[in-house]
mmCIF file of C-alpha atoms and ligand atoms in Angstrom:
data_model
loop_
_atom_site.group_PDB
_atom_site.id
_atom_site.type_symbol
_atom_site.label_atom_id
_atom_site.label_comp_id
_atom_site.label_asym_id
_atom_site.label_seq_id
_atom_site.Cartn_x
_atom_site.Cartn_y
_atom_site.Cartn_z
ATOM 1 C CA UNK A 1 -7.851 21.411 15.590
ATOM 2 C CA UNK A 2 -4.251 21.011 14.371
ATOM 3 C CA UNK A 3 -3.486 21.467 10.697
ATOM 4 C CA UNK A 4 -2.759 17.734 10.389
ATOM 5 C CA UNK A 5 -6.162 16.840 11.807
ATOM 6 C CA UNK A 6 -7.794 19.448 9.588
ATOM 7 C CA UNK A 7 -6.073 18.142 6.449
ATOM 8 C CA UNK A 8 -7.032 14.544 7.213
ATOM 9 C CA UNK A 9 -10.603 15.560 7.904
ATOM 10 C CA UNK A 10 -10.794 17.549 4.664
ATOM 11 C CA UNK A 11 -9.483 14.666 2.554
ATOM 12 C CA UNK A 12 -11.687 12.068 4.229
ATOM 13 C CA UNK A 13 -14.769 14.228 3.647
ATOM 14 C CA UNK A 14 -14.213 14.050 -0.117
ATOM 15 C CA UNK A 15 -13.823 10.281 -0.234
ATOM 16 C CA UNK A 16 -16.518 7.782 -1.146
ATOM 17 C CA UNK A 17 -17.518 5.454 1.680
ATOM 18 C CA UNK A 18 -15.425 2.512 0.442
ATOM 19 C CA UNK A 19 -12.183 4.505 0.010
ATOM 20 C CA UNK A 20 -9.851 4.632 3.012
ATOM 21 C CA UNK A 21 -7.054 7.101 3.631
ATOM 22 C CA UNK A 22 -3.535 6.015 4.577
ATOM 23 C CA UNK A 23 -1.395 8.798 6.034
ATOM 24 C CA UNK A 24 2.062 8.455 4.478
ATOM 25 C CA UNK A 25 4.412 9.361 7.308
ATOM 26 C CA UNK A 26 7.770 8.497 5.709
ATOM 27 C CA UNK A 27 10.580 10.887 6.739
ATOM 28 C CA UNK A 28 8.338 12.482 9.401
ATOM 29 C CA UNK A 29 9.593 12.347 12.994
ATOM 30 C CA UNK A 30 7.833 10.167 15.542
ATOM 31 C CA UNK A 31 6.364 13.254 17.257
ATOM 32 C CA UNK A 32 4.375 14.009 14.098
ATOM 33 C CA UNK A 33 3.027 10.456 14.011
ATOM 34 C CA UNK A 34 2.103 10.732 17.693
ATOM 35 C CA UNK A 35 0.243 13.971 16.954
ATOM 36 C CA UNK A 36 -1.611 12.251 14.118
ATOM 37 C CA UNK A 37 -2.404 9.335 16.422
ATOM 38 C CA UNK A 38 -3.671 11.723 19.101
ATOM 39 C CA UNK A 39 -5.994 13.244 16.501
ATOM 40 C CA UNK A 40 -7.569 9.777 16.285
ATOM 41 C CA UNK A 41 -5.887 8.483 13.141
ATOM 42 C CA UNK A 42 -4.521 4.903 13.014
ATOM 43 C CA UNK A 43 -3.493 4.062 9.425
ATOM 44 C CA UNK A 44 0.127 4.932 8.594
ATOM 45 C CA UNK A 45 2.196 4.236 5.465
ATOM 46 C CA UNK A 46 5.983 3.943 5.389
ATOM 47 C CA UNK A 47 8.387 3.042 2.591
ATOM 48 C CA UNK A 48 11.455 1.798 4.508
ATOM 49 C CA UNK A 49 11.417 -1.193 6.832
ATOM 50 C CA UNK A 50 14.004 0.146 9.255
ATOM 51 C CA UNK A 51 12.314 3.518 9.675
ATOM 52 C CA UNK A 52 8.897 1.911 10.061
ATOM 53 C CA UNK A 53 10.186 -0.548 12.676
ATOM 54 C CA UNK A 54 11.832 2.211 14.718
ATOM 55 C CA UNK A 55 8.532 4.105 14.732
ATOM 56 C CA UNK A 56 6.549 0.954 15.492
ATOM 57 C CA UNK A 57 8.705 0.364 18.562
ATOM 58 C CA UNK A 58 8.097 3.883 19.884
ATOM 59 C CA UNK A 59 4.382 4.299 19.178
ATOM 60 C CA UNK A 60 1.109 2.782 20.484
ATOM 61 C CA UNK A 61 0.467 -0.758 19.308
ATOM 62 C CA UNK A 62 -2.982 -0.265 17.768
ATOM 63 C CA UNK A 63 -1.562 1.493 14.683
ATOM 64 C CA UNK A 64 -2.042 -0.162 11.280
ATOM 65 C CA UNK A 65 1.338 -0.135 9.505
ATOM 66 C CA UNK A 66 1.202 -0.172 5.696
ATOM 67 C CA UNK A 67 4.454 -0.970 3.864
ATOM 68 C CA UNK A 68 4.252 0.946 0.587
ATOM 69 C CA UNK A 69 7.897 1.027 -0.554
ATOM 70 C CA UNK A 70 10.128 -1.225 -2.599
ATOM 71 C CA UNK A 71 11.167 -4.185 -0.448
ATOM 72 C CA UNK A 72 14.289 -6.288 -0.198
ATOM 73 C CA UNK A 73 13.770 -9.882 0.883
ATOM 74 C CA UNK A 74 16.322 -9.637 3.701
ATOM 75 C CA UNK A 75 14.298 -6.874 5.413
ATOM 76 C CA UNK A 76 10.998 -8.756 5.563
ATOM 77 C CA UNK A 77 11.777 -10.450 8.879
ATOM 78 C CA UNK A 78 11.892 -7.131 10.770
ATOM 79 C CA UNK A 79 8.328 -6.140 9.884
ATOM 80 C CA UNK A 80 6.716 -9.586 9.761
ATOM 81 C CA UNK A 81 5.671 -9.494 13.444
ATOM 82 C CA UNK A 82 3.531 -6.391 13.074
ATOM 83 C CA UNK A 83 2.975 -5.098 9.502
ATOM 84 C CA UNK A 84 -0.726 -4.830 8.590
ATOM 85 C CA UNK A 85 -0.405 -5.096 4.839
ATOM 86 C CA UNK A 86 2.345 -4.938 2.211
ATOM 87 C CA UNK A 87 1.368 -2.848 -0.853
ATOM 88 C CA UNK A 88 4.543 -3.329 -2.840
ATOM 89 C CA UNK A 89 4.968 -6.997 -3.741
ATOM 90 C CA UNK A 90 6.674 -7.233 -7.118
ATOM 91 C CA UNK A 91 7.926 -10.828 -7.342
ATOM 92 C CA UNK A 92 7.012 -14.386 -6.425
ATOM 93 C CA UNK A 93 10.314 -14.607 -4.555
ATOM 94 C CA UNK A 94 9.269 -11.763 -2.273
ATOM 95 C CA UNK A 95 5.875 -13.368 -1.708
ATOM 96 C CA UNK A 96 7.684 -16.560 -0.699
ATOM 97 C CA UNK A 97 9.852 -14.660 1.765
ATOM 98 C CA UNK A 98 6.870 -12.836 3.312
ATOM 99 C CA UNK A 99 5.110 -16.199 3.648
ATOM 100 C CA UNK A 100 8.114 -17.740 5.390
ATOM 101 C CA UNK A 101 8.463 -14.899 7.900
ATOM 102 C CA UNK A 102 4.695 -14.682 8.458
ATOM 103 C CA UNK A 103 4.689 -18.387 9.297
ATOM 104 C CA UNK A 104 7.408 -17.888 11.929
ATOM 105 C CA UNK A 105 5.148 -15.285 13.520
ATOM 106 C CA UNK A 106 2.049 -17.439 13.184
ATOM 107 C CA UNK A 107 0.371 -14.786 11.044
ATOM 108 C CA UNK A 108 -1.277 -14.370 7.656
ATOM 109 C CA UNK A 109 0.027 -11.167 6.040
ATOM 110 C CA UNK A 110 -2.174 -9.474 3.408
ATOM 111 C CA UNK A 111 -0.214 -8.450 0.316
ATOM 112 C CA UNK A 112 -0.982 -6.353 -2.762
ATOM 113 C CA UNK A 113 0.699 -6.929 -6.106
ATOM 114 C CA UNK A 114 2.287 -3.707 -7.311
ATOM 115 C CA UNK A 115 1.513 -3.149 -10.975
ATOM 116 C CA UNK A 116 3.529 -0.940 -13.263
ATOM 117 C CA UNK A 117 0.918 1.413 -14.780
ATOM 118 C CA UNK A 118 2.927 4.582 -15.536
ATOM 119 C CA UNK A 119 4.769 5.204 -18.779
ATOM 120 C CA UNK A 120 7.960 5.956 -16.865
ATOM 121 C CA UNK A 121 11.094 3.887 -16.527
ATOM 122 C CA UNK A 122 11.674 4.613 -12.854
ATOM 123 C CA UNK A 123 8.700 2.993 -11.148
ATOM 124 C CA UNK A 124 8.804 -0.505 -9.687
ATOM 125 C CA UNK A 125 6.155 -3.072 -10.322
ATOM 126 C CA UNK A 126 4.889 -6.037 -12.299
ATOM 127 C CA UNK A 127 3.466 -5.989 -15.790
ATOM 128 C CA UNK A 128 -0.119 -7.259 -16.136
ATOM 129 C CA UNK A 129 1.261 -10.464 -17.602
ATOM 130 C CA UNK A 130 3.667 -11.011 -14.690
ATOM 131 C CA UNK A 131 0.875 -10.415 -12.174
ATOM 132 C CA UNK A 132 -1.323 -12.955 -13.927
ATOM 133 C CA UNK A 133 1.557 -15.449 -13.909
ATOM 134 C CA UNK A 134 1.865 -15.082 -10.126
ATOM 135 C CA UNK A 135 -1.899 -15.363 -9.609
ATOM 136 C CA UNK A 136 -2.145 -18.486 -11.738
ATOM 137 C CA UNK A 137 0.983 -20.220 -10.395
ATOM 138 C CA UNK A 138 0.070 -23.607 -8.888
ATOM 139 C CA UNK A 139 2.637 -23.029 -6.078
ATOM 140 C CA UNK A 140 0.708 -19.993 -4.864
ATOM 141 C CA UNK A 141 -1.754 -22.167 -2.923
ATOM 142 C CA UNK A 142 1.190 -23.489 -0.840
ATOM 143 C CA UNK A 143 1.759 -20.010 0.590
ATOM 144 C CA UNK A 144 -0.764 -20.337 3.388
ATOM 145 C CA UNK A 145 0.649 -17.460 5.478
ATOM 146 C CA UNK A 146 0.066 -14.740 2.905
ATOM 147 C CA UNK A 147 -3.107 -13.571 1.274
ATOM 148 C CA UNK A 148 -3.134 -11.605 -1.962
ATOM 149 C CA UNK A 149 -5.691 -8.946 -1.110
ATOM 150 C CA UNK A 150 -5.529 -6.801 -4.236
ATOM 151 C CA UNK A 151 -3.411 -4.553 -6.444
ATOM 152 C CA UNK A 152 -1.418 -1.346 -6.067
ATOM 153 C CA UNK A 153 -0.196 1.148 -8.655
ATOM 154 C CA UNK A 154 1.285 4.616 -9.107
ATOM 155 C CA UNK A 155 0.209 6.819 -12.000
ATOM 156 C CA UNK A 156 2.615 8.869 -14.091
ATOM 157 C CA UNK A 157 3.968 11.993 -12.463
ATOM 158 C CA UNK A 158 2.313 14.409 -14.884
ATOM 159 C CA UNK A 159 -0.188 17.273 -15.069
ATOM 160 C CA UNK A 160 -2.086 15.395 -17.773
ATOM 161 C CA UNK A 161 -5.248 14.431 -15.826
ATOM 162 C CA UNK A 162 -6.599 12.424 -18.747
ATOM 163 C CA UNK A 163 -3.509 10.261 -18.772
ATOM 164 C CA UNK A 164 -3.610 9.740 -14.994
ATOM 165 C CA UNK A 165 -7.285 8.803 -15.172
ATOM 166 C CA UNK A 166 -6.656 6.343 -17.961
ATOM 167 C CA UNK A 167 -3.820 4.661 -16.015
ATOM 168 C CA UNK A 168 -6.054 4.284 -12.951
ATOM 169 C CA UNK A 169 -8.904 3.074 -15.136
ATOM 170 C CA UNK A 170 -6.700 0.354 -16.635
ATOM 171 C CA UNK A 171 -5.594 -0.762 -13.169
ATOM 172 C CA UNK A 172 -9.214 -0.944 -12.002
ATOM 173 C CA UNK A 173 -10.041 -3.116 -15.034
ATOM 174 C CA UNK A 174 -7.128 -5.431 -14.265
ATOM 175 C CA UNK A 175 -8.255 -5.581 -10.619
ATOM 176 C CA UNK A 176 -11.766 -6.635 -11.682
ATOM 177 C CA UNK A 177 -10.469 -9.243 -14.100
ATOM 178 C CA UNK A 178 -8.140 -10.681 -11.427
ATOM 179 C CA UNK A 179 -11.134 -11.556 -9.244
ATOM 180 C CA UNK A 180 -11.395 -14.768 -11.246
ATOM 181 C CA UNK A 181 -8.236 -15.927 -9.439
ATOM 182 C CA UNK A 182 -9.913 -15.695 -6.025
ATOM 183 C CA UNK A 183 -9.033 -18.835 -4.049
ATOM 184 C CA UNK A 184 -7.964 -19.928 -0.567
ATOM 185 C CA UNK A 185 -5.311 -17.203 -0.387
ATOM 186 C CA UNK A 186 -6.372 -14.770 -3.108
ATOM 187 C CA UNK A 187 -9.177 -12.357 -2.363
ATOM 188 C CA UNK A 188 -9.192 -9.262 -4.539
ATOM 189 C CA UNK A 189 -10.769 -6.613 -2.302
ATOM 190 C CA UNK A 190 -8.260 -3.743 -2.103
ATOM 191 C CA UNK A 191 -7.163 -1.413 -4.881
ATOM 192 C CA UNK A 192 -4.381 0.896 -3.631
ATOM 193 C CA UNK A 193 -4.056 3.906 -5.941
ATOM 194 C CA UNK A 194 -3.921 7.660 -5.508
ATOM 195 C CA UNK A 195 -1.441 10.042 -3.829
ATOM 196 C CA UNK A 196 -1.521 13.734 -2.849
ATOM 197 C CA UNK A 197 -1.719 14.975 -6.438
ATOM 198 C CA UNK A 198 -4.180 12.476 -7.838
ATOM 199 C CA UNK A 199 -6.233 10.862 -5.054
ATOM 200 C CA UNK A 200 -9.490 12.496 -6.171
ATOM 201 C CA UNK A 201 -9.178 10.934 -9.634
ATOM 202 C CA UNK A 202 -8.150 7.598 -8.089
ATOM 203 C CA UNK A 203 -11.179 7.603 -5.789
ATOM 204 C CA UNK A 204 -13.462 8.266 -8.762
ATOM 205 C CA UNK A 205 -11.845 5.376 -10.597
ATOM 206 C CA UNK A 206 -12.517 2.933 -7.772
ATOM 207 C CA UNK A 207 -9.565 3.095 -5.390
ATOM 208 C CA UNK A 208 -10.187 1.557 -1.957
ATOM 209 C CA UNK A 209 -6.917 2.798 -0.384
ATOM 210 C CA UNK A 210 -5.335 6.166 -1.106
ATOM 211 C CA UNK A 211 -1.779 6.855 0.116
ATOM 212 C CA UNK A 212 -1.389 10.534 0.958
ATOM 213 C CA UNK A 213 1.670 12.230 2.451
ATOM 214 C CA UNK A 214 2.412 15.810 1.458
ATOM 215 C CA UNK A 215 -1.252 16.906 1.270
ATOM 216 C CA UNK A 216 -1.465 16.063 4.997
ATOM 217 C CA UNK A 217 1.996 16.852 6.355
ATOM 218 C CA UNK A 218 3.359 19.389 3.861
ATOM 219 C CA UNK A 219 6.182 18.775 1.426
ATOM 220 C CA UNK A 220 9.064 16.486 2.396
HETATM 221 C C1 PLP B 1 5.637 8.797 -0.781
HETATM 222 C C2 PLP B 1 4.616 7.898 -1.328
HETATM 223 C C3 PLP B 1 3.262 8.263 -1.366
HETATM 224 C C4 PLP B 1 2.753 9.595 -0.883
HETATM 225 O O1 PLP B 1 3.184 10.617 -1.728
HETATM 226 P P1 PLP B 1 2.593 12.127 -1.597
HETATM 227 O O2 PLP B 1 2.750 12.671 -2.963
HETATM 228 O O3 PLP B 1 3.411 12.811 -0.572
HETATM 229 O O4 PLP B 1 1.167 11.994 -1.185
HETATM 230 C C5 PLP B 1 2.361 7.350 -1.864
HETATM 231 N N1 PLP B 1 2.751 6.141 -2.310
HETATM 232 C C6 PLP B 1 4.035 5.743 -2.297
HETATM 233 C C7 PLP B 1 4.394 4.387 -2.814
HETATM 234 C C8 PLP B 1 5.013 6.610 -1.815
HETATM 235 O O5 PLP B 1 6.289 6.205 -1.804
#
């Protein structure tokens, strides 16, 4: 077994049944993705539209592509034909754009609202209040080619496990309370939280999707 396959296997073994692993392949060459694919893995995460699209074009078509990075509206059209889910929606404007491009492709694209949970200035995302404003906007029901499938967040980059746990715990609480907004195009089922350094805590706190790069592929 290759080290990639071994790492994936080891991580998956620790996860509860309802937590799925996304292999974050950003910056890795296509050959590494092919090797991961050949080991039987199909769920890849990328943070740049252009890089993801180049890889999509070169690789087998049964891969699930997860967009996890900050998105500019003008890039949405390139991934709309094939992206499985967008984790990083941080404005109503972006949701509108994804809806428009999804419609052109006759698709419904699942989206997660990215919530700012870390006490750091550098991370993207919505405040709880902004997320609730999007979820309660009357215009949301017009966006029939997107579905809000849940929330995403990144914890503080710190060794303080208690702090990380508390940030994940707060996001899980928000996720649960957002279920009251479930409607024709809102269905809160996915909670995307946890990376190489903190996925075990995230899984304990109720994550359904963990996004792991360096613990599988080595440092970037
Ligand atoms: C890079 C990245 C990850 C994976 O980070 P690792 O620490 O390598 O596991 C997860 N989520 C997002 C949004 C990322 O950009």
